[in-house]
PDB file of C-alpha atoms and ligand atoms in Angstrom:
ATOM      1  CA  UNK A  12     193.441 208.866  74.636  1.00  0.00           C
ATOM      2  CA  UNK A  13     196.559 211.049  74.190  1.00  0.00           C
ATOM      3  CA  UNK A  14     198.261 213.201  76.794  1.00  0.00           C
ATOM      4  CA  UNK A  15     201.626 214.900  77.397  1.00  0.00           C
ATOM      5  CA  UNK A  16     203.407 215.148  80.655  1.00  0.00           C
ATOM      6  CA  UNK A  17     206.935 216.149  81.805  1.00  0.00           C
ATOM      7  CA  UNK A  18     208.951 216.081  84.986  1.00  0.00           C
ATOM      8  CA  UNK A  19     208.073 219.714  85.955  1.00  0.00           C
ATOM      9  CA  UNK A  20     204.286 218.884  85.619  1.00  0.00           C
ATOM     10  CA  UNK A  21     204.675 216.342  88.472  1.00  0.00           C
ATOM     11  CA  UNK A  22     206.893 218.606  90.765  1.00  0.00           C
ATOM     12  CA  UNK A  23     204.245 218.261  93.415  1.00  0.00           C
ATOM     13  CA  UNK A  24     204.415 214.488  93.441  1.00  0.00           C
ATOM     14  CA  UNK A  25     206.481 213.144  96.274  1.00  0.00           C
ATOM     15  CA  UNK A  26     209.508 210.952  95.456  1.00  0.00           C
ATOM     16  CA  UNK A  27     209.130 207.353  96.417  1.00  0.00           C
ATOM     17  CA  UNK A  28     211.868 205.526  98.239  1.00  0.00           C
ATOM     18  CA  UNK A  29     212.497 202.229  99.955  1.00  0.00           C
ATOM     19  CA  UNK A  30     215.148 201.055 102.348  1.00  0.00           C
ATOM     20  CA  UNK A  31     215.692 198.170 100.004  1.00  0.00           C
ATOM     21  CA  UNK A  32     217.309 200.499  97.464  1.00  0.00           C
ATOM     22  CA  UNK A  33     219.591 202.921  99.188  1.00  0.00           C
ATOM     23  CA  UNK A  34     220.123 206.167  97.383  1.00  0.00           C
ATOM     24  CA  UNK A  35     217.343 205.565  94.947  1.00  0.00           C
ATOM     25  CA  UNK A  36     214.312 207.656  94.521  1.00  0.00           C
ATOM     26  CA  UNK A  37     211.636 207.699  91.820  1.00  0.00           C
ATOM     27  CA  UNK A  38     208.341 209.270  90.379  1.00  0.00           C
ATOM     28  CA  UNK A  39     205.545 208.064  88.252  1.00  0.00           C
ATOM     29  CA  UNK A  40     204.910 209.840  84.891  1.00  0.00           C
ATOM     30  CA  UNK A  41     202.639 207.527  83.046  1.00  0.00           C
ATOM     31  CA  UNK A  42     200.976 204.981  85.461  1.00  0.00           C
ATOM     32  CA  UNK A  43     197.407 203.974  85.896  1.00  0.00           C
ATOM     33  CA  UNK A  44     197.663 204.840  89.637  1.00  0.00           C
ATOM     34  CA  UNK A  45     198.186 208.486  88.469  1.00  0.00           C
ATOM     35  CA  UNK A  46     197.044 208.871  84.899  1.00  0.00           C
ATOM     36  CA  UNK A  47     194.186 207.635  82.718  1.00  0.00           C
ATOM     37  CA  UNK A  48     196.591 205.173  80.869  1.00  0.00           C
ATOM     38  CA  UNK A  49     196.747 201.468  80.352  1.00  0.00           C
ATOM     39  CA  UNK A  50     198.979 198.975  78.584  1.00  0.00           C
ATOM     40  CA  UNK A  51     202.296 200.682  79.262  1.00  0.00           C
ATOM     41  CA  UNK A  52     203.767 202.661  82.213  1.00  0.00           C
ATOM     42  CA  UNK A  53     206.717 204.830  82.629  1.00  0.00           C
ATOM     43  CA  UNK A  54     208.575 206.176  85.710  1.00  0.00           C
ATOM     44  CA  UNK A  55     211.605 208.311  86.320  1.00  0.00           C
ATOM     45  CA  UNK A  56     214.321 207.374  88.777  1.00  0.00           C
ATOM     46  CA  UNK A  57     217.422 208.979  90.238  1.00  0.00           C
ATOM     47  CA  UNK A  58     220.327 207.041  91.859  1.00  0.00           C
ATOM     48  CA  UNK A  59     222.746 209.114  93.783  1.00  0.00           C
ATOM     49  CA  UNK A  60     226.494 208.392  93.874  1.00  0.00           C
ATOM     50  CA  UNK A  61     226.901 205.139  95.825  1.00  0.00           C
ATOM     51  CA  UNK A  62     223.186 204.253  95.480  1.00  0.00           C
ATOM     52  CA  UNK A  63     222.155 200.809  94.452  1.00  0.00           C
ATOM     53  CA  UNK A  64     218.956 199.451  92.835  1.00  0.00           C
ATOM     54  CA  UNK A  65     219.789 195.962  93.964  1.00  0.00           C
ATOM     55  CA  UNK A  66     219.575 192.707  92.111  1.00  0.00           C
ATOM     56  CA  UNK A  67     215.977 191.813  91.376  1.00  0.00           C
ATOM     57  CA  UNK A  68     213.649 190.374  88.757  1.00  0.00           C
ATOM     58  CA  UNK A  69     210.020 190.524  87.738  1.00  0.00           C
ATOM     59  CA  UNK A  70     207.731 188.888  85.268  1.00  0.00           C
ATOM     60  CA  UNK A  71     207.225 191.911  82.872  1.00  0.00           C
ATOM     61  CA  UNK A  72     210.150 192.828  80.664  1.00  0.00           C
ATOM     62  CA  UNK A  73     211.588 196.305  81.231  1.00  0.00           C
ATOM     63  CA  UNK A  74     213.405 199.049  79.284  1.00  0.00           C
ATOM     64  CA  UNK A  75     215.712 201.672  80.817  1.00  0.00           C
ATOM     65  CA  UNK A  76     216.452 205.057  79.130  1.00  0.00           C
ATOM     66  CA  UNK A  77     219.432 206.584  80.747  1.00  0.00           C
ATOM     67  CA  UNK A  78     219.401 210.428  80.574  1.00  0.00           C
ATOM     68  CA  UNK A  79     222.215 211.543  82.933  1.00  0.00           C
ATOM     69  CA  UNK A  80     225.170 210.025  84.616  1.00  0.00           C
ATOM     70  CA  UNK A  81     227.005 206.683  84.598  1.00  0.00           C
ATOM     71  CA  UNK A  82     226.367 203.390  86.329  1.00  0.00           C
ATOM     72  CA  UNK A  83     227.120 199.707  86.478  1.00  0.00           C
ATOM     73  CA  UNK A  84     224.468 197.472  85.031  1.00  0.00           C
ATOM     74  CA  UNK A  85     224.388 193.936  86.462  1.00  0.00           C
ATOM     75  CA  UNK A  86     223.095 191.686  83.655  1.00  0.00           C
ATOM     76  CA  UNK A  87     222.456 188.435  85.678  1.00  0.00           C
ATOM     77  CA  UNK A  88     226.030 188.346  86.810  1.00  0.00           C
ATOM     78  CA  UNK A  89     227.692 190.133  83.856  1.00  0.00           C
ATOM     79  CA  UNK A  90     228.633 193.638  84.502  1.00  0.00           C
ATOM     80  CA  UNK A  91     228.422 196.562  81.947  1.00  0.00           C
ATOM     81  CA  UNK A  92     229.178 200.194  82.370  1.00  0.00           C
ATOM     82  CA  UNK A  93     226.223 202.437  81.099  1.00  0.00           C
ATOM     83  CA  UNK A  94     226.016 206.023  80.425  1.00  0.00           C
ATOM     84  CA  UNK A  95     223.692 208.902  79.373  1.00  0.00           C
ATOM     85  CA  UNK A  96     222.045 208.081  76.067  1.00  0.00           C
ATOM     86  CA  UNK A  97     222.118 204.385  76.590  1.00  0.00           C
ATOM     87  CA  UNK A  98     218.962 202.277  76.432  1.00  0.00           C
ATOM     88  CA  UNK A  99     218.570 198.874  78.089  1.00  0.00           C
ATOM     89  CA  UNK A 100     216.385 195.973  77.355  1.00  0.00           C
ATOM     90  CA  UNK A 101     215.660 193.546  80.246  1.00  0.00           C
ATOM     91  CA  UNK A 102     213.867 190.346  79.352  1.00  0.00           C
ATOM     92  CA  UNK A 103     211.041 189.041  81.541  1.00  0.00           C
ATOM     93  CA  UNK A 104     212.415 187.373  84.767  1.00  0.00           C
ATOM     94  CA  UNK A 105     215.992 188.369  83.964  1.00  0.00           C
ATOM     95  CA  UNK A 106     217.896 189.303  87.162  1.00  0.00           C
ATOM     96  CA  UNK A 107     219.324 192.788  86.900  1.00  0.00           C
ATOM     97  CA  UNK A 108     220.677 195.636  89.162  1.00  0.00           C
ATOM     98  CA  UNK A 109     221.939 199.164  88.689  1.00  0.00           C
ATOM     99  CA  UNK A 110     224.540 200.846  90.795  1.00  0.00           C
ATOM    100  CA  UNK A 111     225.884 204.321  90.607  1.00  0.00           C
ATOM    101  CA  UNK A 112     229.637 204.069  91.079  1.00  0.00           C
ATOM    102  CA  UNK A 113     230.095 207.498  89.462  1.00  0.00           C
ATOM    103  CA  UNK A 114     230.328 211.045  90.824  1.00  0.00           C
ATOM    104  CA  UNK A 115     227.116 212.481  89.326  1.00  0.00           C
ATOM    105  CA  UNK A 116     223.530 211.427  89.828  1.00  0.00           C
ATOM    106  CA  UNK A 117     222.367 208.705  87.578  1.00  0.00           C
ATOM    107  CA  UNK A 118     218.994 209.510  86.021  1.00  0.00           C
ATOM    108  CA  UNK A 119     216.800 207.180  83.897  1.00  0.00           C
ATOM    109  CA  UNK A 120     213.257 206.394  82.780  1.00  0.00           C
ATOM    110  CA  UNK A 121     211.930 202.888  83.013  1.00  0.00           C
ATOM    111  CA  UNK A 122     209.096 201.434  80.989  1.00  0.00           C
ATOM    112  CA  UNK A 123     206.951 198.434  81.892  1.00  0.00           C
ATOM    113  CA  UNK A 124     204.351 196.705  79.579  1.00  0.00           C
ATOM    114  CA  UNK A 125     201.961 197.007  82.459  1.00  0.00           C
ATOM    115  CA  UNK A 126     199.159 199.413  83.531  1.00  0.00           C
ATOM    116  CA  UNK A 127     200.907 200.401  86.710  1.00  0.00           C
ATOM    117  CA  UNK A 128     204.186 199.971  88.580  1.00  0.00           C
ATOM    118  CA  UNK A 129     202.264 198.890  91.720  1.00  0.00           C
ATOM    119  CA  UNK A 130     201.289 195.541  89.999  1.00  0.00           C
ATOM    120  CA  UNK A 131     204.863 194.616  89.275  1.00  0.00           C
ATOM    121  CA  UNK A 132     205.979 191.953  91.805  1.00  0.00           C
ATOM    122  CA  UNK A 133     209.572 192.431  92.733  1.00  0.00           C
ATOM    123  CA  UNK A 134     211.492 189.187  93.516  1.00  0.00           C
ATOM    124  CA  UNK A 135     214.957 188.831  94.779  1.00  0.00           C
TER     125      UNK A 135
HETATM  126  O1  LIG B   5     213.517 202.491  89.764  1.00  0.00           O
HETATM  127  C1  LIG B   5     212.844 201.733  90.320  1.00  0.00           C
HETATM  128  C2  LIG B   5     212.468 201.794  91.724  1.00  0.00           C
HETATM  129  C3  LIG B   5     211.892 200.838  92.287  1.00  0.00           C
HETATM  130  O2  LIG B   5     212.242 200.719  89.652  1.00  0.00           O
HETATM  131  C4  LIG B   5     212.232 200.558  88.308  1.00  0.00           C
HETATM  132  C5  LIG B   5     213.575 199.945  87.905  1.00  0.00           C
HETATM  133  C6  LIG B   5     213.528 198.355  87.862  1.00  0.00           C
HETATM  134  O3  LIG B   5     214.600 197.950  87.444  1.00  0.00           O
HETATM  135  O4  LIG B   5     212.662 197.759  88.107  1.00  0.00           O
HETATM  136 NI1  LIG B   6     213.661 195.951  87.285  1.00  0.00          NI
END
């Protein structure tokens, strides 16, 4: 099965948020809770200036594709500045966080090797 989507095609989907991650909002693009897909899932997130996707880990590995802005990536205690165009590989159970210390909104896609985001258990 093959399909094409883009952010405009999910304009009606509400942004998800949680008090755990101040200034972070996200949508689901390829995700078995929304699409007839399996094996991989992809979401899109925005972190406003000052926002923080706090330190966490999960059993699936993860990839980030940064499309706008800058941020500080916490690589299990080692910090690295990231920017538009960067891609990030996060191994399974590796602690990571992403904070926007910049002036513009940080935008990125994340990919999990799972059917759906809702089955990823976040641990802290
Ligand atoms: O962006 C979100 C929001 C919960 O999650 C994906 C990023 C991550 O590192 O798990
Ligand atoms: Ni993560």
